[in-house]
Amino acid sequence: MKPVRPSTFLGAFPGGRGHPTPAEMLSRDERDRYLIAAADRYCVGLSDNAAADVLVAKLSLYRVTAWQRDRDCEEALCPHRHRGTIREFFWMILKARDRLPGERLVREVLRASERDRG
């Protein structure tokens, strides 16, 4: 088999300033999936705007309180005390990407999702 030169893959992913790495794209996608799942489960009947407001408000409160002690948790899964609650989704969102998303971003994610809005 012929060896592949590194220059062959140079243009596969744009790199440098202004271009996210594949790992960043993956973490954003994971965060977005958890945001959509949390909205579908805990914001039933709300518009995308109202759901974004609720999620960002509760997520920001979680981040300044319980997340401070949960962030360094050695468990691969959410701590048991949060399972089955909206905090489970918040833990997964912040574990995927330790940044607080803004309301505008959450609205865009919820609007762009192909979910049942029944």
JSON list of C-alpha atoms in Angstrom, two decimals:
[
{"chain": "A", "resi": 1, "resn": "MET", "atom": "CA", "xyz": [0.00, 0.00, 0.00]},
{"chain": "A", "resi": 2, "resn": "LYS", "atom": "CA", "xyz": [1.26, 3.42, -0.91]},
{"chain": "A", "resi": 3, "resn": "PRO", "atom": "CA", "xyz": [1.84, 5.73, 2.09]},
{"chain": "A", "resi": 4, "resn": "VAL", "atom": "CA", "xyz": [-0.35, 8.83, 2.25]},
{"chain": "A", "resi": 5, "resn": "ARG", "atom": "CA", "xyz": [1.34, 12.17, 2.53]},
{"chain": "A", "resi": 6, "resn": "PRO", "atom": "CA", "xyz": [0.04, 14.61, 5.14]},
{"chain": "A", "resi": 7, "resn": "SER", "atom": "CA", "xyz": [-0.39, 17.26, 2.44]},
{"chain": "A", "resi": 8, "resn": "THR", "atom": "CA", "xyz": [-3.12, 15.08, 0.89]},
{"chain": "A", "resi": 9, "resn": "PHE", "atom": "CA", "xyz": [-5.47, 15.89, 3.81]},
{"chain": "A", "resi": 10, "resn": "LEU", "atom": "CA", "xyz": [-4.45, 19.51, 4.16]},
{"chain": "A", "resi": 11, "resn": "GLY", "atom": "CA", "xyz": [-7.65, 20.88, 2.64]},
{"chain": "A", "resi": 12, "resn": "ALA", "atom": "CA", "xyz": [-10.04, 18.35, 4.18]},
{"chain": "A", "resi": 13, "resn": "PHE", "atom": "CA", "xyz": [-10.94, 20.65, 7.08]},
{"chain": "A", "resi": 14, "resn": "PRO", "atom": "CA", "xyz": [-10.36, 24.37, 6.88]},
{"chain": "A", "resi": 15, "resn": "GLY", "atom": "CA", "xyz": [-8.06, 25.41, 9.68]},
{"chain": "A", "resi": 16, "resn": "GLY", "atom": "CA", "xyz": [-6.86, 28.53, 11.31]},
{"chain": "A", "resi": 17, "resn": "ARG", "atom": "CA", "xyz": [-8.65, 31.56, 12.61]},
{"chain": "A", "resi": 18, "resn": "GLY", "atom": "CA", "xyz": [-12.39, 31.65, 12.19]},
{"chain": "A", "resi": 19, "resn": "HIS", "atom": "CA", "xyz": [-12.72, 27.97, 11.37]},
{"chain": "A", "resi": 20, "resn": "PRO", "atom": "CA", "xyz": [-13.88, 25.56, 14.07]},
{"chain": "A", "resi": 21, "resn": "THR", "atom": "CA", "xyz": [-12.01, 22.33, 14.53]},
{"chain": "A", "resi": 22, "resn": "PRO", "atom": "CA", "xyz": [-13.85, 19.03, 14.07]},
{"chain": "A", "resi": 23, "resn": "ALA", "atom": "CA", "xyz": [-13.90, 18.59, 17.86]},
{"chain": "A", "resi": 24, "resn": "GLU", "atom": "CA", "xyz": [-15.56, 21.99, 18.31]},
{"chain": "A", "resi": 25, "resn": "MET", "atom": "CA", "xyz": [-18.15, 21.19, 15.64]},
{"chain": "A", "resi": 26, "resn": "LEU", "atom": "CA", "xyz": [-18.91, 17.89, 17.36]},
{"chain": "A", "resi": 27, "resn": "SER", "atom": "CA", "xyz": [-19.31, 19.51, 20.80]},
{"chain": "A", "resi": 28, "resn": "ARG", "atom": "CA", "xyz": [-21.63, 22.18, 19.36]},
{"chain": "A", "resi": 29, "resn": "ASP", "atom": "CA", "xyz": [-23.75, 19.53, 17.67]},
{"chain": "A", "resi": 30, "resn": "GLU", "atom": "CA", "xyz": [-23.98, 17.54, 20.89]},
{"chain": "A", "resi": 31, "resn": "ARG", "atom": "CA", "xyz": [-24.96, 20.66, 22.86]},
{"chain": "A", "resi": 32, "resn": "ASP", "atom": "CA", "xyz": [-27.64, 21.49, 20.29]},
{"chain": "A", "resi": 33, "resn": "ARG", "atom": "CA", "xyz": [-29.13, 17.99, 20.47]},
{"chain": "A", "resi": 34, "resn": "TYR", "atom": "CA", "xyz": [-29.39, 18.25, 24.26]},
{"chain": "A", "resi": 35, "resn": "LEU", "atom": "CA", "xyz": [-30.99, 21.72, 24.02]},
{"chain": "A", "resi": 36, "resn": "ILE", "atom": "CA", "xyz": [-33.61, 20.36, 21.61]},
{"chain": "A", "resi": 37, "resn": "ALA", "atom": "CA", "xyz": [-34.28, 17.33, 23.81]},
{"chain": "A", "resi": 38, "resn": "ALA", "atom": "CA", "xyz": [-34.67, 19.53, 26.92]},
{"chain": "A", "resi": 39, "resn": "ALA", "atom": "CA", "xyz": [-37.09, 21.82, 25.09]},
{"chain": "A", "resi": 40, "resn": "ASP", "atom": "CA", "xyz": [-39.11, 18.88, 23.81]},
{"chain": "A", "resi": 41, "resn": "ARG", "atom": "CA", "xyz": [-39.39, 17.38, 27.27]},
{"chain": "A", "resi": 42, "resn": "TYR", "atom": "CA", "xyz": [-39.69, 20.36, 29.62]},
{"chain": "A", "resi": 43, "resn": "CYS", "atom": "CA", "xyz": [-41.06, 23.19, 27.46]},
{"chain": "A", "resi": 44, "resn": "VAL", "atom": "CA", "xyz": [-44.08, 21.46, 25.94]},
{"chain": "A", "resi": 45, "resn": "GLY", "atom": "CA", "xyz": [-46.60, 23.89, 24.51]},
{"chain": "A", "resi": 46, "resn": "LEU", "atom": "CA", "xyz": [-44.24, 26.87, 24.56]},
{"chain": "A", "resi": 47, "resn": "SER", "atom": "CA", "xyz": [-43.09, 28.74, 21.50]},
{"chain": "A", "resi": 48, "resn": "ASP", "atom": "CA", "xyz": [-39.44, 28.50, 20.51]},
{"chain": "A", "resi": 49, "resn": "ASN", "atom": "CA", "xyz": [-38.84, 31.99, 21.90]},
{"chain": "A", "resi": 50, "resn": "ALA", "atom": "CA", "xyz": [-40.46, 31.23, 25.25]},
{"chain": "A", "resi": 51, "resn": "ALA", "atom": "CA", "xyz": [-38.69, 27.87, 25.46]},
{"chain": "A", "resi": 52, "resn": "ALA", "atom": "CA", "xyz": [-35.34, 29.56, 24.78]},
{"chain": "A", "resi": 53, "resn": "ASP", "atom": "CA", "xyz": [-36.01, 32.12, 27.52]},
{"chain": "A", "resi": 54, "resn": "VAL", "atom": "CA", "xyz": [-36.88, 29.41, 30.04]},
{"chain": "A", "resi": 55, "resn": "LEU", "atom": "CA", "xyz": [-33.92, 27.19, 29.13]},
{"chain": "A", "resi": 56, "resn": "VAL", "atom": "CA", "xyz": [-31.35, 29.98, 29.23]},
{"chain": "A", "resi": 57, "resn": "ALA", "atom": "CA", "xyz": [-32.65, 31.35, 32.54]},
{"chain": "A", "resi": 58, "resn": "LYS", "atom": "CA", "xyz": [-32.62, 27.94, 34.24]},
{"chain": "A", "resi": 59, "resn": "LEU", "atom": "CA", "xyz": [-29.32, 26.93, 32.64]},
{"chain": "A", "resi": 60, "resn": "SER", "atom": "CA", "xyz": [-27.60, 30.10, 33.79]},
{"chain": "A", "resi": 61, "resn": "LEU", "atom": "CA", "xyz": [-28.88, 29.53, 37.35]},
{"chain": "A", "resi": 62, "resn": "TYR", "atom": "CA", "xyz": [-27.63, 25.93, 37.26]},
{"chain": "A", "resi": 63, "resn": "ARG", "atom": "CA", "xyz": [-24.24, 27.05, 35.97]},
{"chain": "A", "resi": 64, "resn": "VAL", "atom": "CA", "xyz": [-23.62, 29.44, 38.87]},
{"chain": "A", "resi": 65, "resn": "THR", "atom": "CA", "xyz": [-24.88, 27.02, 41.53]},
{"chain": "A", "resi": 66, "resn": "ALA", "atom": "CA", "xyz": [-24.77, 23.22, 41.20]},
{"chain": "A", "resi": 67, "resn": "TRP", "atom": "CA", "xyz": [-22.47, 23.15, 38.15]},
{"chain": "A", "resi": 68, "resn": "GLN", "atom": "CA", "xyz": [-19.64, 24.57, 40.27]},
{"chain": "A", "resi": 69, "resn": "ARG", "atom": "CA", "xyz": [-19.39, 21.30, 42.22]},
{"chain": "A", "resi": 70, "resn": "ASP", "atom": "CA", "xyz": [-20.58, 19.02, 39.38]},
{"chain": "A", "resi": 71, "resn": "ARG", "atom": "CA", "xyz": [-18.07, 20.20, 36.78]},
{"chain": "A", "resi": 72, "resn": "ASP", "atom": "CA", "xyz": [-15.17, 18.20, 38.23]},
{"chain": "A", "resi": 73, "resn": "CYS", "atom": "CA", "xyz": [-17.26, 15.10, 38.76]},
{"chain": "A", "resi": 74, "resn": "GLU", "atom": "CA", "xyz": [-15.34, 11.96, 37.86]},
{"chain": "A", "resi": 75, "resn": "GLU", "atom": "CA", "xyz": [-18.46, 10.15, 36.70]},
{"chain": "A", "resi": 76, "resn": "ALA", "atom": "CA", "xyz": [-18.94, 9.64, 32.98]},
{"chain": "A", "resi": 77, "resn": "LEU", "atom": "CA", "xyz": [-22.67, 10.07, 33.43]},
{"chain": "A", "resi": 78, "resn": "CYS", "atom": "CA", "xyz": [-24.74, 12.71, 35.13]},
{"chain": "A", "resi": 79, "resn": "PRO", "atom": "CA", "xyz": [-24.71, 12.62, 38.95]},
{"chain": "A", "resi": 80, "resn": "HIS", "atom": "CA", "xyz": [-27.49, 10.47, 40.30]},
{"chain": "A", "resi": 81, "resn": "ARG", "atom": "CA", "xyz": [-29.23, 13.33, 42.14]},
{"chain": "A", "resi": 82, "resn": "HIS", "atom": "CA", "xyz": [-29.95, 15.11, 38.82]},
{"chain": "A", "resi": 83, "resn": "ARG", "atom": "CA", "xyz": [-31.21, 12.13, 36.83]},
{"chain": "A", "resi": 84, "resn": "GLY", "atom": "CA", "xyz": [-34.77, 12.44, 35.57]},
{"chain": "A", "resi": 85, "resn": "THR", "atom": "CA", "xyz": [-34.80, 16.23, 35.97]},
{"chain": "A", "resi": 86, "resn": "ILE", "atom": "CA", "xyz": [-34.06, 19.16, 33.72]},
{"chain": "A", "resi": 87, "resn": "ARG", "atom": "CA", "xyz": [-30.69, 19.45, 35.49]},
{"chain": "A", "resi": 88, "resn": "GLU", "atom": "CA", "xyz": [-29.65, 16.21, 33.80]},
{"chain": "A", "resi": 89, "resn": "PHE", "atom": "CA", "xyz": [-29.90, 17.96, 30.43]},
{"chain": "A", "resi": 90, "resn": "PHE", "atom": "CA", "xyz": [-28.11, 21.03, 31.81]},
{"chain": "A", "resi": 91, "resn": "TRP", "atom": "CA", "xyz": [-25.28, 18.83, 33.05]},
{"chain": "A", "resi": 92, "resn": "MET", "atom": "CA", "xyz": [-24.95, 17.18, 29.62]},
{"chain": "A", "resi": 93, "resn": "ILE", "atom": "CA", "xyz": [-25.11, 20.55, 27.81]},
{"chain": "A", "resi": 94, "resn": "LEU", "atom": "CA", "xyz": [-22.34, 22.04, 29.93]},
{"chain": "A", "resi": 95, "resn": "LYS", "atom": "CA", "xyz": [-20.29, 18.83, 29.88]},
{"chain": "A", "resi": 96, "resn": "ALA", "atom": "CA", "xyz": [-20.38, 18.89, 26.08]},
{"chain": "A", "resi": 97, "resn": "ARG", "atom": "CA", "xyz": [-19.47, 22.56, 25.90]},
{"chain": "A", "resi": 98, "resn": "ASP", "atom": "CA", "xyz": [-18.69, 24.52, 29.07]},
{"chain": "A", "resi": 99, "resn": "ARG", "atom": "CA", "xyz": [-20.11, 27.79, 27.80]},
{"chain": "A", "resi": 100, "resn": "LEU", "atom": "CA", "xyz": [-23.46, 29.33, 28.47]},
{"chain": "A", "resi": 101, "resn": "PRO", "atom": "CA", "xyz": [-25.38, 29.68, 25.18]},
{"chain": "A", "resi": 102, "resn": "GLY", "atom": "CA", "xyz": [-27.22, 32.93, 24.65]},
{"chain": "A", "resi": 103, "resn": "GLU", "atom": "CA", "xyz": [-30.95, 33.23, 24.09]},
{"chain": "A", "resi": 104, "resn": "ARG", "atom": "CA", "xyz": [-30.45, 34.08, 20.43]},
{"chain": "A", "resi": 105, "resn": "LEU", "atom": "CA", "xyz": [-28.39, 30.93, 19.81]},
{"chain": "A", "resi": 106, "resn": "VAL", "atom": "CA", "xyz": [-30.92, 28.72, 21.62]},
{"chain": "A", "resi": 107, "resn": "ARG", "atom": "CA", "xyz": [-33.77, 30.25, 19.59]},
{"chain": "A", "resi": 108, "resn": "GLU", "atom": "CA", "xyz": [-31.92, 29.56, 16.36]},
{"chain": "A", "resi": 109, "resn": "VAL", "atom": "CA", "xyz": [-31.18, 25.97, 17.38]},
{"chain": "A", "resi": 110, "resn": "LEU", "atom": "CA", "xyz": [-34.82, 25.33, 18.32]},
{"chain": "A", "resi": 111, "resn": "ARG", "atom": "CA", "xyz": [-36.15, 26.94, 15.13]},
{"chain": "A", "resi": 112, "resn": "ALA", "atom": "CA", "xyz": [-33.75, 25.05, 12.90]},
{"chain": "A", "resi": 113, "resn": "SER", "atom": "CA", "xyz": [-34.58, 21.68, 14.43]},
{"chain": "A", "resi": 114, "resn": "GLU", "atom": "CA", "xyz": [-36.82, 19.30, 12.56]},
{"chain": "A", "resi": 115, "resn": "ARG", "atom": "CA", "xyz": [-38.95, 18.37, 15.54]},
{"chain": "A", "resi": 116, "resn": "ASP", "atom": "CA", "xyz": [-42.64, 17.90, 16.08]},
{"chain": "A", "resi": 117, "resn": "ARG", "atom": "CA", "xyz": [-44.10, 21.11, 17.42]},
{"chain": "A", "resi": 118, "resn": "GLY", "atom": "CA", "xyz": [-47.50, 19.56, 18.18]}
]
